[in-house]
Each structure stands twice: as C-alpha cells, then as structure tokens.
C-alpha cells in the first residue's frame, strides 16, 4: 500500500525501516537513486547491501521521497519525524504506512508537529498510509532526559526505545535485587573499572549498563537497535561513566569466557509479535560467554518458561526475587574444578 500511494518513484528515495526489503527493491527497480536504513540490525541485514545508508540521514544527499514503515510507538514517530524535518527539503514528501491496528490518531499529531501538511489515506487491506510534506524543523523534543530517583540515574532516550527514559517495573525489581549482593556504589564512579566485565544484553536506554558502570564494571551494552545504543551512550555520558555499545542480534562475536556478569531484561517481542526465540538463544550463548564462576541475572514475566533453559545452558539457577508479575533469576556458570 505504501508503494501504491507513493506512485512512481524517481529522484532520490530514502526507505526507512523496511522490514523485508520489499520497498527498497521496488524503488531500485523503478530506477530511483535509493538509500535505505533500518533501526533494527536484523531488518537492515535484509536490505540490498549496496543501498544501505551509512547512517539515518546525511546532509549531502537529501531525498525527494521517503518511504517509511511507521513504528508502533507515537514517541518513535515523533522522534523520527523531527529528524526527517531537519533533513528534508520543503518539497520532499513522506509516505508512511502501517497496519491500522497499530496506528493511532496521535501518530498524525506527532507527524504534524514536523510537517505542515499531513493527510491520511483511506484504510485498505487492514493498512493505512499517512502523507506528509512541507517539512518544518522544530526544536527537537528527542532525545528526552529524566532523573530516575529509584536508581539514582539520569536516563536519556530516543523515541523508539523500549519504555523510553522510564524505569520498567521488571528492570526495577532486577536492579533492587542485584543491588543487595553487589557492594554499595562509591560516591563517585571509579575512573578505572575494577569490579569485572559485564554485559547488559538488550540494553535499551542503557539503565542497566549505566547502573553497572557506576558500580565499577567495565560494561558493554548489546542491542539490535541503533536508537537503543545511541540512548545508552547518552545515558552513560549523563552519569559520567563509560559504557561500550555493540549493535548485534544476540551476543554476535562476543568471545567465549569473556564476561563475569551478564544482566538482562530480555526481549519478548520482535516488532509487534511476541517472540521468545532471541531470549532462548541468548541463554544458550550466555553459557559460553560467561567465565567459569560468572553469573547471568535475568528478570522475566513469571509465566515464561526460561528456568529449564537457564539450568541446562548456564548452570545452577535460583529465584532471587518474585512479585506478582516478574521473577529475578541468578544462574551460576560452574567454576572450573581444580584437577584431582
Ligand atoms: C525488554 S527491553 C529491555 C531494555 C532495557 N535493558 C531496560 O531494562 O529498560 C529488551 C531490549 O532487547 C533488545 N533486543 C531485542 N531483540 C534482541 C536481540 N536479538 N539481540 C539483542 N538485543 C535485542 C530490544 O531492542 C530492547 O531494547
């Protein structure tokens, strides 16, 4: 429907968050000068490689048309619309679509803040398209910043990040529980990390990664999302600690036996669909990535069936906390036994 509504594609076409590469391939077929970008590295891997943009926007190549598969979150629409409006010419047009069940009028409002003309198509085949033109750059609202007293951190977030700059209830339970076994953080974050090597898997806004860095860990945040990693870097900087970031589906090339601690509020969705596959894969790989004696701490919805996988993939697993919704687990990678 996005292609139907866009009509013929000529000139410079930028394709944003094209889940399966179909929009990009059609624009190439029509002879347009095409660049494409996906926030999620898994979706980006499906794009024709020669057409992947180096970053979300580049000042020396301004598109005539943007084809955009809208995110579900209004904040994600608002943030990206701001970035587009700062980049596009007034005559550039945006053709953005999604399933009707994932769209709300608030998305039109979010687009209207950055584009003077916004109109909606009629719905068809359960989908709808928004047309936007006359970009009008506004003072950006994103990334947003919030002080979160429960964890004594300032959190910054881009718009399409899990829970943006708020503290998720599960993450809160996880950090409260882990905080009981880690030493109290020093008054000022240490200049050299001495507590060990830690990974925040699925780092989102970087709350967990930054919380660990404040406690003296050398931390890497891993996420599929470019917006998540950008947010993690901003959150770490706002709290005056260093956190490394890696955009990867799962642990990727993380070396075996390289981490003392892995902490995660793991993914339970891919796009709109519930999907535990990445978490099962993460648990399996965590057993390799942890050093002997290292620990994996997770929080998850208590109905999710991760306990057998944790025991098989990592080692002895205990439930450290539980509330009405979540459990927090601690899994110990078996230390090496001395010979004899
Ligand atoms: C439940 S959120 C947790 C975010 C953050 N750690 C927090 O506690 O607020 C899960 C995160 O995992 C990321 N994610 C999803 N699938 C992933 C995968 N296969 N590999 C790495 N990260 C993934 C998502 O982008 C999201 O940021």
PDB file of C-alpha atoms in Angstrom, residues 92-297:
ATOM      1  CA  UNK A  92      10.223  16.429  -0.127  1.00  0.00           C
ATOM      2  CA  UNK A  93       7.373  14.078   0.660  1.00  0.00           C
ATOM      3  CA  UNK A  94       6.987  11.290   3.209  1.00  0.00           C
ATOM      4  CA  UNK A  95       4.781   8.284   2.523  1.00  0.00           C
ATOM      5  CA  UNK A  96       4.450   6.360   5.790  1.00  0.00           C
ATOM      6  CA  UNK A  97       2.317   3.316   6.417  1.00  0.00           C
ATOM      7  CA  UNK A  98       1.416   0.615   8.899  1.00  0.00           C
ATOM      8  CA  UNK A  99      -1.322  -1.813   9.878  1.00  0.00           C
ATOM      9  CA  UNK A 100      -4.407   0.086  11.035  1.00  0.00           C
ATOM     10  CA  UNK A 101      -4.462  -1.890  14.310  1.00  0.00           C
ATOM     11  CA  UNK A 102      -1.011  -0.448  15.170  1.00  0.00           C
ATOM     12  CA  UNK A 103      -1.899   3.151  14.278  1.00  0.00           C
ATOM     13  CA  UNK A 104      -3.442   5.887  16.402  1.00  0.00           C
ATOM     14  CA  UNK A 105      -4.508   9.478  15.640  1.00  0.00           C
ATOM     15  CA  UNK A 106      -1.659  10.539  17.929  1.00  0.00           C
ATOM     16  CA  UNK A 107       0.761   9.455  15.181  1.00  0.00           C
ATOM     17  CA  UNK A 108      -0.805  12.043  12.820  1.00  0.00           C
ATOM     18  CA  UNK A 109      -0.382  14.650  15.539  1.00  0.00           C
ATOM     19  CA  UNK A 110       3.245  13.625  16.039  1.00  0.00           C
ATOM     20  CA  UNK A 111       3.896  13.942  12.284  1.00  0.00           C
ATOM     21  CA  UNK A 112       2.034  17.260  12.122  1.00  0.00           C
ATOM     22  CA  UNK A 113       4.453  18.790  14.589  1.00  0.00           C
ATOM     23  CA  UNK A 114       7.250  18.453  11.996  1.00  0.00           C
ATOM     24  CA  UNK A 115       5.318  18.668   8.706  1.00  0.00           C
ATOM     25  CA  UNK A 116       2.895  21.438   7.783  1.00  0.00           C
ATOM     26  CA  UNK A 117       0.779  19.152   5.572  1.00  0.00           C
ATOM     27  CA  UNK A 118      -0.287  15.710   6.777  1.00  0.00           C
ATOM     28  CA  UNK A 119      -3.139  13.673   5.357  1.00  0.00           C
ATOM     29  CA  UNK A 120      -4.288  10.097   5.809  1.00  0.00           C
ATOM     30  CA  UNK A 121      -5.306   7.693   3.046  1.00  0.00           C
ATOM     31  CA  UNK A 122      -8.393   5.550   3.325  1.00  0.00           C
ATOM     32  CA  UNK A 123      -7.717   2.236   5.016  1.00  0.00           C
ATOM     33  CA  UNK A 124      -7.271  -0.728   2.709  1.00  0.00           C
ATOM     34  CA  UNK A 125      -6.307  -4.359   3.371  1.00  0.00           C
ATOM     35  CA  UNK A 126      -6.085  -3.510   7.107  1.00  0.00           C
ATOM     36  CA  UNK A 127      -3.452  -0.833   6.373  1.00  0.00           C
ATOM     37  CA  UNK A 128      -3.331   2.914   6.124  1.00  0.00           C
ATOM     38  CA  UNK A 129      -0.833   5.438   4.780  1.00  0.00           C
ATOM     39  CA  UNK A 130      -0.010   8.931   6.018  1.00  0.00           C
ATOM     40  CA  UNK A 131       1.305  11.527   3.553  1.00  0.00           C
ATOM     41  CA  UNK A 132       3.451  14.353   4.924  1.00  0.00           C
ATOM     42  CA  UNK A 133       5.146  17.253   3.185  1.00  0.00           C
ATOM     43  CA  UNK A 134       6.330  20.847   3.881  1.00  0.00           C
ATOM     44  CA  UNK A 135       8.918  19.888   6.484  1.00  0.00           C
ATOM     45  CA  UNK A 136       9.209  22.468   9.267  1.00  0.00           C
ATOM     46  CA  UNK A 137      12.141  21.827  11.609  1.00  0.00           C
ATOM     47  CA  UNK A 138      11.175  22.353  15.253  1.00  0.00           C
ATOM     48  CA  UNK A 139      13.316  22.462  18.389  1.00  0.00           C
ATOM     49  CA  UNK A 140      13.727  18.706  18.946  1.00  0.00           C
ATOM     50  CA  UNK A 141      11.958  17.040  21.862  1.00  0.00           C
ATOM     51  CA  UNK A 142      14.069  13.898  21.443  1.00  0.00           C
ATOM     52  CA  UNK A 143      16.219  12.551  22.999  1.00  0.00           C
ATOM     53  CA  UNK A 144      14.390  13.180  26.269  1.00  0.00           C
ATOM     54  CA  UNK A 145      16.008  13.167  29.699  1.00  0.00           C
ATOM     55  CA  UNK A 146      14.631  12.164  33.097  1.00  0.00           C
ATOM     56  CA  UNK A 147      16.153  11.736  36.531  1.00  0.00           C
ATOM     57  CA  UNK A 148      15.045   8.350  37.892  1.00  0.00           C
ATOM     58  CA  UNK A 149      15.378   8.519  41.698  1.00  0.00           C
ATOM     59  CA  UNK A 150      14.790   4.787  42.263  1.00  0.00           C
ATOM     60  CA  UNK A 151      18.156   4.055  40.630  1.00  0.00           C
ATOM     61  CA  UNK A 152      19.737   7.496  41.108  1.00  0.00           C
ATOM     62  CA  UNK A 153      20.450   7.829  37.379  1.00  0.00           C
ATOM     63  CA  UNK A 154      19.688  10.365  34.689  1.00  0.00           C
ATOM     64  CA  UNK A 155      18.266   8.458  31.726  1.00  0.00           C
ATOM     65  CA  UNK A 156      18.157   9.725  28.151  1.00  0.00           C
ATOM     66  CA  UNK A 157      16.264   8.090  25.355  1.00  0.00           C
ATOM     67  CA  UNK A 158      15.428   8.322  21.687  1.00  0.00           C
ATOM     68  CA  UNK A 159      11.772   7.926  20.841  1.00  0.00           C
ATOM     69  CA  UNK A 160      11.585   4.338  19.629  1.00  0.00           C
ATOM     70  CA  UNK A 161      13.311   2.694  22.581  1.00  0.00           C
ATOM     71  CA  UNK A 162      11.659   0.251  24.988  1.00  0.00           C
ATOM     72  CA  UNK A 163       9.942   2.310  27.729  1.00  0.00           C
ATOM     73  CA  UNK A 164      11.959   5.397  26.569  1.00  0.00           C
ATOM     74  CA  UNK A 165      13.528   7.071  29.623  1.00  0.00           C
ATOM     75  CA  UNK A 166      11.296   5.423  32.233  1.00  0.00           C
ATOM     76  CA  UNK A 167      12.233   2.624  34.610  1.00  0.00           C
ATOM     77  CA  UNK A 168      10.460  -0.602  33.730  1.00  0.00           C
ATOM     78  CA  UNK A 169       8.944  -2.422  36.740  1.00  0.00           C
ATOM     79  CA  UNK A 170      10.841  -5.608  35.860  1.00  0.00           C
ATOM     80  CA  UNK A 171      14.128  -3.741  35.475  1.00  0.00           C
ATOM     81  CA  UNK A 172      13.482  -2.050  38.827  1.00  0.00           C
ATOM     82  CA  UNK A 173      12.962  -5.398  40.566  1.00  0.00           C
ATOM     83  CA  UNK A 174      16.101  -6.779  38.894  1.00  0.00           C
ATOM     84  CA  UNK A 175      18.311  -3.867  39.979  1.00  0.00           C
ATOM     85  CA  UNK A 176      16.881  -3.777  43.531  1.00  0.00           C
ATOM     86  CA  UNK A 177      17.649  -7.458  43.873  1.00  0.00           C
ATOM     87  CA  UNK A 178      21.111  -7.342  42.305  1.00  0.00           C
ATOM     88  CA  UNK A 179      21.900  -4.276  44.437  1.00  0.00           C
ATOM     89  CA  UNK A 180      21.596  -6.441  47.542  1.00  0.00           C
ATOM     90  CA  UNK A 181      24.563  -8.620  46.528  1.00  0.00           C
ATOM     91  CA  UNK A 182      26.838  -6.015  44.922  1.00  0.00           C
ATOM     92  CA  UNK A 183      28.877  -3.578  47.022  1.00  0.00           C
ATOM     93  CA  UNK A 184      27.357  -0.119  47.576  1.00  0.00           C
ATOM     94  CA  UNK A 185      28.497   2.166  44.737  1.00  0.00           C
ATOM     95  CA  UNK A 186      31.261   4.622  45.587  1.00  0.00           C
ATOM     96  CA  UNK A 187      30.294   8.304  45.971  1.00  0.00           C
ATOM     97  CA  UNK A 188      31.919   8.960  42.572  1.00  0.00           C
ATOM     98  CA  UNK A 189      32.139   6.366  39.792  1.00  0.00           C
ATOM     99  CA  UNK A 190      35.650   4.851  39.737  1.00  0.00           C
ATOM    100  CA  UNK A 191      37.914   6.185  36.966  1.00  0.00           C
ATOM    101  CA  UNK A 192      39.079   2.640  36.162  1.00  0.00           C
ATOM    102  CA  UNK A 193      36.555  -0.222  36.283  1.00  0.00           C
ATOM    103  CA  UNK A 194      37.702  -2.839  38.780  1.00  0.00           C
ATOM    104  CA  UNK A 195      34.565  -4.861  39.532  1.00  0.00           C
ATOM    105  CA  UNK A 196      34.837  -7.092  36.429  1.00  0.00           C
ATOM    106  CA  UNK A 197      33.499  -7.330  32.885  1.00  0.00           C
ATOM    107  CA  UNK A 198      29.737  -7.056  32.471  1.00  0.00           C
ATOM    108  CA  UNK A 199      27.261  -7.177  29.596  1.00  0.00           C
ATOM    109  CA  UNK A 200      23.801  -5.619  29.522  1.00  0.00           C
ATOM    110  CA  UNK A 201      22.010  -7.740  26.931  1.00  0.00           C
ATOM    111  CA  UNK A 202      19.201  -5.782  25.219  1.00  0.00           C
ATOM    112  CA  UNK A 203      20.366  -2.508  26.770  1.00  0.00           C
ATOM    113  CA  UNK A 204      17.541  -0.213  25.552  1.00  0.00           C
ATOM    114  CA  UNK A 205      18.055   3.207  27.155  1.00  0.00           C
ATOM    115  CA  UNK A 206      21.137   1.902  28.986  1.00  0.00           C
ATOM    116  CA  UNK A 207      19.698   1.958  32.524  1.00  0.00           C
ATOM    117  CA  UNK A 208      21.173  -1.408  33.498  1.00  0.00           C
ATOM    118  CA  UNK A 209      24.501  -0.811  31.698  1.00  0.00           C
ATOM    119  CA  UNK A 210      24.965   2.574  33.387  1.00  0.00           C
ATOM    120  CA  UNK A 211      23.895   1.242  36.785  1.00  0.00           C
ATOM    121  CA  UNK A 212      26.616  -1.442  36.474  1.00  0.00           C
ATOM    122  CA  UNK A 213      29.262   1.037  35.256  1.00  0.00           C
ATOM    123  CA  UNK A 214      28.558   3.253  38.284  1.00  0.00           C
ATOM    124  CA  UNK A 215      29.361   0.179  40.393  1.00  0.00           C
ATOM    125  CA  UNK A 216      32.777  -0.228  38.777  1.00  0.00           C
ATOM    126  CA  UNK A 217      32.090  -2.735  35.991  1.00  0.00           C
ATOM    127  CA  UNK A 218      33.564  -2.434  32.509  1.00  0.00           C
ATOM    128  CA  UNK A 219      30.263  -2.694  30.653  1.00  0.00           C
ATOM    129  CA  UNK A 220      29.161  -3.359  27.098  1.00  0.00           C
ATOM    130  CA  UNK A 221      25.533  -2.806  26.123  1.00  0.00           C
ATOM    131  CA  UNK A 222      24.276  -5.007  23.297  1.00  0.00           C
ATOM    132  CA  UNK A 223      21.130  -4.265  21.310  1.00  0.00           C
ATOM    133  CA  UNK A 224      19.722  -4.784  17.810  1.00  0.00           C
ATOM    134  CA  UNK A 225      18.530  -1.175  17.744  1.00  0.00           C
ATOM    135  CA  UNK A 226      20.614   1.812  16.741  1.00  0.00           C
ATOM    136  CA  UNK A 227      18.295   4.096  18.723  1.00  0.00           C
ATOM    137  CA  UNK A 228      18.839   1.947  21.828  1.00  0.00           C
ATOM    138  CA  UNK A 229      22.611   2.141  21.510  1.00  0.00           C
ATOM    139  CA  UNK A 230      22.531   5.900  20.925  1.00  0.00           C
ATOM    140  CA  UNK A 231      20.375   6.214  24.062  1.00  0.00           C
ATOM    141  CA  UNK A 232      22.735   4.016  26.072  1.00  0.00           C
ATOM    142  CA  UNK A 233      25.701   6.202  25.138  1.00  0.00           C
ATOM    143  CA  UNK A 234      23.781   9.343  26.123  1.00  0.00           C
ATOM    144  CA  UNK A 235      22.670   7.826  29.443  1.00  0.00           C
ATOM    145  CA  UNK A 236      26.205   6.700  30.283  1.00  0.00           C
ATOM    146  CA  UNK A 237      27.630  10.138  29.438  1.00  0.00           C
ATOM    147  CA  UNK A 238      24.971  11.908  31.522  1.00  0.00           C
ATOM    148  CA  UNK A 239      26.081   9.845  34.517  1.00  0.00           C
ATOM    149  CA  UNK A 240      29.793  10.353  33.762  1.00  0.00           C
ATOM    150  CA  UNK A 241      30.660   6.717  33.116  1.00  0.00           C
ATOM    151  CA  UNK A 242      31.917   4.875  30.062  1.00  0.00           C
ATOM    152  CA  UNK A 243      29.812   2.101  28.500  1.00  0.00           C
ATOM    153  CA  UNK A 244      30.763   0.299  25.288  1.00  0.00           C
ATOM    154  CA  UNK A 245      27.972  -0.469  22.808  1.00  0.00           C
ATOM    155  CA  UNK A 246      27.555  -3.171  20.189  1.00  0.00           C
ATOM    156  CA  UNK A 247      24.739  -3.433  17.625  1.00  0.00           C
ATOM    157  CA  UNK A 248      24.164  -7.125  17.333  1.00  0.00           C
ATOM    158  CA  UNK A 249      21.454  -9.765  17.074  1.00  0.00           C
ATOM    159  CA  UNK A 250      22.311 -11.804  20.158  1.00  0.00           C
ATOM    160  CA  UNK A 251      25.855 -11.950  21.504  1.00  0.00           C
ATOM    161  CA  UNK A 252      27.305 -11.977  17.986  1.00  0.00           C
ATOM    162  CA  UNK A 253      31.080 -12.190  18.146  1.00  0.00           C
ATOM    163  CA  UNK A 254      31.372 -11.769  21.916  1.00  0.00           C
ATOM    164  CA  UNK A 255      34.305 -14.043  22.811  1.00  0.00           C
ATOM    165  CA  UNK A 256      33.795 -17.178  24.882  1.00  0.00           C
ATOM    166  CA  UNK A 257      34.597 -16.918  28.604  1.00  0.00           C
ATOM    167  CA  UNK A 258      34.903 -13.118  28.433  1.00  0.00           C
ATOM    168  CA  UNK A 259      32.267 -11.866  30.922  1.00  0.00           C
ATOM    169  CA  UNK A 260      31.970 -12.049  34.701  1.00  0.00           C
ATOM    170  CA  UNK A 261      28.386 -10.850  34.760  1.00  0.00           C
ATOM    171  CA  UNK A 262      25.528 -10.705  32.264  1.00  0.00           C
ATOM    172  CA  UNK A 263      22.421  -8.779  33.281  1.00  0.00           C
ATOM    173  CA  UNK A 264      19.302  -8.538  31.168  1.00  0.00           C
ATOM    174  CA  UNK A 265      15.665  -7.658  30.981  1.00  0.00           C
ATOM    175  CA  UNK A 266      15.489  -9.755  27.828  1.00  0.00           C
ATOM    176  CA  UNK A 267      13.415  -9.149  24.694  1.00  0.00           C
ATOM    177  CA  UNK A 268       9.970 -10.671  24.457  1.00  0.00           C
ATOM    178  CA  UNK A 269       8.837  -9.099  21.179  1.00  0.00           C
ATOM    179  CA  UNK A 270      10.065  -8.774  17.648  1.00  0.00           C
ATOM    180  CA  UNK A 271       8.138  -5.886  16.108  1.00  0.00           C
ATOM    181  CA  UNK A 272       4.523  -6.442  17.039  1.00  0.00           C
ATOM    182  CA  UNK A 273       4.833 -10.199  17.589  1.00  0.00           C
ATOM    183  CA  UNK A 274       5.615 -11.926  20.880  1.00  0.00           C
ATOM    184  CA  UNK A 275       8.790 -13.940  20.385  1.00  0.00           C
ATOM    185  CA  UNK A 276      10.967 -15.690  22.980  1.00  0.00           C
ATOM    186  CA  UNK A 277      13.397 -17.166  20.441  1.00  0.00           C
ATOM    187  CA  UNK A 278      16.087 -14.451  20.902  1.00  0.00           C
ATOM    188  CA  UNK A 279      15.988 -14.989  24.673  1.00  0.00           C
ATOM    189  CA  UNK A 280      16.385 -18.769  24.430  1.00  0.00           C
ATOM    190  CA  UNK A 281      19.334 -18.192  22.082  1.00  0.00           C
ATOM    191  CA  UNK A 282      20.803 -15.592  24.451  1.00  0.00           C
ATOM    192  CA  UNK A 283      20.572 -18.036  27.387  1.00  0.00           C
ATOM    193  CA  UNK A 284      22.310 -20.742  25.355  1.00  0.00           C
ATOM    194  CA  UNK A 285      25.134 -18.392  24.340  1.00  0.00           C
ATOM    195  CA  UNK A 286      25.417 -16.911  27.861  1.00  0.00           C
ATOM    196  CA  UNK A 287      26.760 -20.279  28.998  1.00  0.00           C
ATOM    197  CA  UNK A 288      29.670 -19.815  26.551  1.00  0.00           C
ATOM    198  CA  UNK A 289      30.230 -16.077  27.056  1.00  0.00           C
ATOM    199  CA  UNK A 290      30.456 -16.281  30.871  1.00  0.00           C
ATOM    200  CA  UNK A 291      33.724 -17.131  32.547  1.00  0.00           C
ATOM    201  CA  UNK A 292      33.635 -20.065  34.942  1.00  0.00           C
ATOM    202  CA  UNK A 293      32.186 -18.647  38.162  1.00  0.00           C
ATOM    203  CA  UNK A 294      30.404 -15.873  36.222  1.00  0.00           C
ATOM    204  CA  UNK A 295      26.700 -15.123  36.661  1.00  0.00           C
ATOM    205  CA  UNK A 296      23.677 -14.411  34.485  1.00  0.00           C
ATOM    206  CA  UNK A 297      20.941 -12.316  36.123  1.00  0.00           C
TER     207      UNK A 297
END
